[in-house]
Amino acid sequence: MKLTQLTKAVILLLVLQSSINYISAQSKKEVQEELDAVLIKQSELLTKNKELNALLNDYSIFYSKIKKELLSNQNQEEPVQQGTLSITESIQNLKNNSLSLSLVRDSLELALKKSNEEITRLTIQNEVVRNYLLGDAEEASFPSLESEFEGSWNLYLRPIQMVGKPFESGFISTNPLLMNDSISANYLYKIEFGEDEIATLSFKSGEAKKVFYTINNFSVNAPYDIVFTKQSEFKLVAHISPMPNGLEISYEVPLKTDKVIYYYGTIKR
């Protein structure tokens, strides 16, 4: 059966109408999806804008505080660019001032350290001179046992020099010797005898040395030695002689010269 022209036209119109309806429905859906995406993006941008405004407010408060702290009154209303340069300059000035103060502080600390060292040196020197001047006036001590050496003893010494070959001539120079650093550094002015055969030797230089000591051939009537040692780095042999004015003591100054120099004097509590 053949379709008439009218029937064909009606069918064509129906097909076209269906296509238009489908296309229209699809276009509305796409438009709605795009609109929804735009609205979501707008919401995100509004949120971000709010966050940026809050951050801008914080920066404004911070900048205002910095301006108040670092800029003078006449520079408070400077534009941001100029104000930033002024603040940078102020910070650099603060750093320079801080560095200058640090240098001054270091200089003062060094001066104070040297002053304290000088005070210590003079205190020891005064004690040494006092010991030397008052040595004969101090009451003599005569230990009858080795154990009675425990405690603090003061030494009243002066340097003496052997003349010529000491074992041949027997002469001793009593002329005052120049107390150079090498001789003075070995000036022993106090000994603290402790327990377990440990002693503390105090030198005029300010050095205090802990050492072991051994008393050899102790006697109340005859000479004997006290040997002070610290491993292989230090050794000092003090010769002790009981005399009417107290215990006389002498020890050789360890100098690498052809001169034989001793410290000689008395040791008393």
Short mmCIF file of C-alpha atoms in Angstrom, two decimals:
data_model
loop_
_atom_site.label_atom_id
_atom_site.label_comp_id
_atom_site.label_asym_id
_atom_site.label_seq_id
_atom_site.Cartn_x
_atom_site.Cartn_y
_atom_site.Cartn_z
CA MET A 1 0.00 0.00 0.00
CA LYS A 2 1.45 3.31 -0.93
CA LEU A 3 1.46 6.32 1.40
CA THR A 4 -0.13 9.45 0.14
CA GLN A 5 1.75 12.68 -0.02
CA LEU A 6 -0.24 14.01 2.94
CA THR A 7 0.61 11.00 5.03
CA LYS A 8 4.29 11.40 4.27
CA ALA A 9 4.12 15.04 5.23
CA VAL A 10 2.42 14.25 8.53
CA ILE A 11 5.02 11.59 9.38
CA LEU A 12 7.83 14.00 8.54
CA LEU A 13 6.34 16.69 10.77
CA LEU A 14 6.04 14.22 13.63
CA VAL A 15 9.68 13.20 13.25
CA LEU A 16 10.82 16.81 13.13
CA GLN A 17 8.72 17.68 16.18
CA SER A 18 10.22 14.78 18.12
CA SER A 19 13.76 15.83 17.14
CA ILE A 20 13.11 19.43 18.18
CA ASN A 21 11.71 18.32 21.54
CA TYR A 22 14.75 16.07 22.15
CA ILE A 23 17.22 18.77 21.17
CA SER A 24 15.41 21.35 23.31
CA ALA A 25 15.40 19.03 26.36
CA GLN A 26 19.12 18.28 25.89
CA SER A 27 20.01 21.98 25.53
CA LYS A 28 18.15 22.90 28.73
CA LYS A 29 20.04 20.19 30.69
CA GLU A 30 23.43 21.35 29.42
CA VAL A 31 22.56 24.98 30.17
CA GLN A 32 21.48 24.02 33.70
CA GLU A 33 24.69 22.04 34.26
CA GLU A 34 26.79 24.97 33.09
CA LEU A 35 24.78 27.34 35.29
CA ASP A 36 25.27 25.06 38.29
CA ALA A 37 29.04 24.96 37.62
CA VAL A 38 29.12 28.77 37.39
CA LEU A 39 27.25 29.08 40.70
CA ILE A 40 29.65 26.67 42.41
CA LYS A 41 32.64 28.62 41.05
CA GLN A 42 31.06 31.87 42.20
CA SER A 43 30.61 30.45 45.71
CA GLU A 44 34.25 29.35 45.78
CA LEU A 45 35.40 32.78 44.63
CA LEU A 46 33.26 34.52 47.25
CA THR A 47 34.77 32.30 49.96
CA LYS A 48 38.29 32.98 48.67
CA ASN A 49 37.54 36.71 48.51
CA LYS A 50 36.39 36.63 52.12
CA GLU A 51 39.60 34.87 53.16
CA LEU A 52 41.72 37.37 51.22
CA ASN A 53 39.89 40.31 52.82
CA ALA A 54 40.54 38.83 56.28
CA LEU A 55 44.22 38.31 55.41
CA LEU A 56 44.44 41.84 54.02
CA ASN A 57 42.99 43.15 57.26
CA ASP A 58 45.61 41.22 59.26
CA TYR A 59 48.40 42.59 57.06
CA SER A 60 46.99 46.11 57.47
CA ILE A 61 47.00 45.77 61.26
CA PHE A 62 50.53 44.30 61.17
CA TYR A 63 51.80 47.05 58.87
CA SER A 64 50.21 49.74 61.05
CA LYS A 65 51.92 48.30 64.15
CA ILE A 66 55.27 48.10 62.39
CA LYS A 67 54.88 51.68 61.18
CA LYS A 68 54.11 52.85 64.70
CA GLU A 69 57.14 51.04 66.15
CA LEU A 70 59.71 51.82 63.46
CA LEU A 71 58.71 55.10 61.83
CA SER A 72 58.71 58.58 63.25
CA ASN A 73 55.45 60.53 63.53
CA GLN A 74 56.11 62.54 60.37
CA ASN A 75 56.57 59.33 58.37
CA GLN A 76 53.43 57.57 59.63
CA GLU A 77 51.31 58.54 56.60
CA GLU A 78 53.83 57.59 53.93
CA PRO A 79 52.57 55.43 51.02
CA VAL A 80 53.18 51.73 51.41
CA GLN A 81 56.10 51.65 48.97
CA GLN A 82 57.93 54.54 50.67
CA GLY A 83 56.96 53.27 54.12
CA THR A 84 58.43 49.87 53.31
CA LEU A 85 61.73 51.49 52.33
CA SER A 86 61.74 53.54 55.55
CA ILE A 87 61.00 50.43 57.63
CA THR A 88 63.82 48.53 55.90
CA GLU A 89 66.18 51.39 56.69
CA SER A 90 65.04 51.45 60.33
CA ILE A 91 65.57 47.68 60.66
CA GLN A 92 69.07 47.98 59.20
CA ASN A 93 69.85 50.76 61.68
CA LEU A 94 68.66 48.54 64.51
CA LYS A 95 70.91 45.72 63.27
CA ASN A 96 73.87 48.09 63.08
CA ASN A 97 73.17 49.40 66.58
CA SER A 98 72.81 45.84 67.86
CA LEU A 99 76.15 44.91 66.28
CA SER A 100 77.81 47.97 67.80
CA LEU A 101 76.39 47.12 71.23
CA SER A 102 77.60 43.54 70.83
CA LEU A 103 81.12 44.75 70.01
CA VAL A 104 81.06 47.11 72.99
CA ARG A 105 79.83 44.28 75.24
CA ASP A 106 82.57 41.93 74.00
CA SER A 107 85.16 44.65 74.58
CA LEU A 108 83.88 45.26 78.11
CA GLU A 109 83.84 41.53 78.87
CA LEU A 110 87.44 41.21 77.65
CA ALA A 111 88.48 44.22 79.74
CA LEU A 112 86.70 42.76 82.78
CA LYS A 113 88.40 39.41 82.25
CA LYS A 114 91.82 41.09 82.06
CA SER A 115 91.00 43.16 85.16
CA ASN A 116 90.05 40.02 87.09
CA GLU A 117 93.24 38.32 85.95
CA GLU A 118 95.25 41.34 87.06
CA ILE A 119 93.43 41.41 90.42
CA THR A 120 94.22 37.71 90.90
CA ARG A 121 97.85 38.28 89.95
CA LEU A 122 98.22 41.25 92.33
CA THR A 123 96.47 39.37 95.14
CA ILE A 124 98.91 36.48 94.80
CA GLN A 125 101.84 38.87 94.49
CA ASN A 126 100.76 40.69 97.66
CA GLU A 127 100.46 37.39 99.49
CA VAL A 128 103.89 36.35 98.26
CA VAL A 129 105.46 39.64 99.39
CA ARG A 130 103.64 39.43 102.73
CA ASN A 131 104.92 35.88 103.24
CA TYR A 132 108.43 36.99 102.44
CA LEU A 133 108.34 40.00 104.79
CA LEU A 134 106.61 38.22 107.68
CA GLY A 135 108.25 34.83 107.28
CA ASP A 136 110.63 35.21 110.20
CA ALA A 137 107.85 36.58 112.40
CA GLU A 138 105.56 33.59 111.90
CA GLU A 139 105.62 30.86 114.50
CA ALA A 140 107.69 27.87 113.43
CA SER A 141 106.10 24.44 112.95
CA PHE A 142 107.91 21.20 113.68
CA PRO A 143 105.98 18.06 112.65
CA SER A 144 107.04 15.02 114.62
CA LEU A 145 105.25 12.60 112.27
CA GLU A 146 104.71 12.47 108.53
CA SER A 147 100.93 12.64 109.04
CA GLU A 148 101.32 16.04 110.74
CA PHE A 149 102.16 17.55 107.34
CA GLU A 150 98.47 17.34 106.37
CA GLY A 151 96.94 20.81 106.01
CA SER A 152 98.01 24.15 104.54
CA TRP A 153 101.59 25.44 104.67
CA ASN A 154 102.94 28.82 103.58
CA LEU A 155 106.35 29.19 101.95
CA TYR A 156 108.64 32.20 102.52
CA LEU A 157 111.18 32.02 99.73
CA ARG A 158 113.72 33.97 97.77
CA PRO A 159 115.72 32.88 94.72
CA ILE A 160 119.41 32.16 95.13
CA GLN A 161 122.05 31.26 92.56
CA MET A 162 125.02 28.93 92.85
CA VAL A 163 128.31 30.57 91.87
CA GLY A 164 130.86 28.67 89.81
CA LYS A 165 130.79 24.92 90.17
CA PRO A 166 128.68 24.43 93.29
CA PHE A 167 130.20 21.14 94.35
CA GLU A 168 133.69 22.62 94.16
CA SER A 169 133.33 26.22 95.32
CA GLY A 170 130.39 25.99 97.70
CA PHE A 171 129.68 29.70 97.14
CA ILE A 172 126.10 30.92 96.95
CA SER A 173 125.09 34.28 95.52
CA THR A 174 122.79 36.15 97.91
CA ASN A 175 122.45 39.12 95.59
CA PRO A 176 118.83 39.79 94.56
CA LEU A 177 118.06 38.05 91.30
CA LEU A 178 115.97 39.52 88.54
CA MET A 179 112.58 37.81 88.87
CA ASN A 180 111.94 37.18 85.20
CA ASP A 181 108.87 35.27 84.06
CA SER A 182 110.63 31.91 83.86
CA ILE A 183 111.85 32.16 87.45
CA SER A 184 108.67 33.72 88.82
CA ALA A 185 106.49 31.06 87.21
CA ASN A 186 108.12 28.46 89.50
CA TYR A 187 107.65 30.46 92.71
CA LEU A 188 105.78 28.15 95.07
CA TYR A 189 104.05 30.06 97.88
CA LYS A 190 101.60 27.56 99.35
CA ILE A 191 101.27 23.79 99.70
CA GLU A 192 98.10 22.01 100.76
CA PHE A 193 98.91 18.46 101.91
CA GLY A 194 95.79 16.31 101.62
CA GLU A 195 94.81 12.71 102.14
CA ASP A 196 95.91 9.79 99.97
CA GLU A 197 99.28 11.46 99.38
CA ILE A 198 97.75 14.17 97.16
CA ALA A 199 98.90 17.78 97.47
CA THR A 200 97.92 21.07 95.83
CA LEU A 201 100.81 23.34 94.85
CA SER A 202 100.00 27.05 94.45
CA PHE A 203 102.36 29.11 92.31
CA LYS A 204 102.79 32.86 92.05
CA SER A 205 101.70 32.66 88.39
CA GLY A 206 98.21 31.75 89.58
CA GLU A 207 98.52 28.09 88.63
CA ALA A 208 97.28 25.51 91.13
CA LYS A 209 98.58 22.01 90.43
CA LYS A 210 97.33 18.80 92.04
CA VAL A 211 100.12 16.25 92.41
CA PHE A 212 101.14 13.14 94.33
CA TYR A 213 103.73 13.51 97.05
CA THR A 214 106.12 11.18 98.85
CA ILE A 215 108.14 12.00 101.97
CA ASN A 216 111.50 10.24 101.85
CA ASN A 217 113.52 9.51 104.99
CA PHE A 218 111.42 11.69 107.31
CA SER A 219 113.29 12.82 110.43
CA VAL A 220 112.77 15.44 113.13
CA ASN A 221 116.52 16.09 113.37
CA ALA A 222 117.98 15.45 109.90
CA PRO A 223 117.31 16.63 106.35
CA TYR A 224 114.82 14.74 104.18
CA ASP A 225 113.04 15.18 100.83
CA ILE A 226 109.46 15.61 99.70
CA VAL A 227 108.98 14.55 96.06
CA PHE A 228 106.01 15.99 94.17
CA THR A 229 105.07 14.28 90.89
CA LYS A 230 102.32 14.20 88.30
CA GLN A 231 102.91 11.30 85.93
CA SER A 232 105.77 12.21 83.59
CA GLU A 233 104.84 15.87 83.08
CA PHE A 234 105.89 17.31 86.44
CA LYS A 235 108.44 16.61 89.18
CA LEU A 236 109.69 18.81 91.99
CA VAL A 237 112.00 17.69 94.80
CA ALA A 238 111.82 19.85 97.93
CA HIS A 239 114.71 19.51 100.38
CA ILE A 240 113.62 19.98 104.01
CA SER A 241 115.99 20.77 106.88
CA PRO A 242 114.74 21.12 110.48
CA MET A 243 116.35 24.29 111.88
CA PRO A 244 115.78 26.38 115.05
CA ASN A 245 113.76 28.96 113.12
CA GLY A 246 111.55 26.29 111.53
CA LEU A 247 111.69 23.99 108.57
CA GLU A 248 113.97 25.29 105.87
CA ILE A 249 113.03 24.35 102.31
CA SER A 250 114.78 24.61 98.97
CA TYR A 251 114.16 23.31 95.46
CA GLU A 252 115.85 23.82 92.13
CA VAL A 253 114.19 26.03 89.53
CA PRO A 254 113.85 23.82 86.41
CA LEU A 255 115.42 26.13 83.84
CA LYS A 256 117.30 24.95 80.78
CA THR A 257 120.34 27.17 81.37
CA ASP A 258 123.89 26.80 82.63
CA LYS A 259 122.86 28.60 85.85
CA VAL A 260 121.86 26.69 88.97
CA ILE A 261 119.02 28.62 90.63
CA TYR A 262 117.09 27.58 93.73
CA TYR A 263 114.25 28.89 95.76
CA TYR A 264 115.26 28.90 99.40
CA GLY A 265 113.45 29.84 102.60
CA THR A 266 111.17 28.44 105.30
CA ILE A 267 107.86 26.58 105.29
CA LYS A 268 105.37 27.24 108.09
CA ARG A 269 101.70 26.74 108.81
#
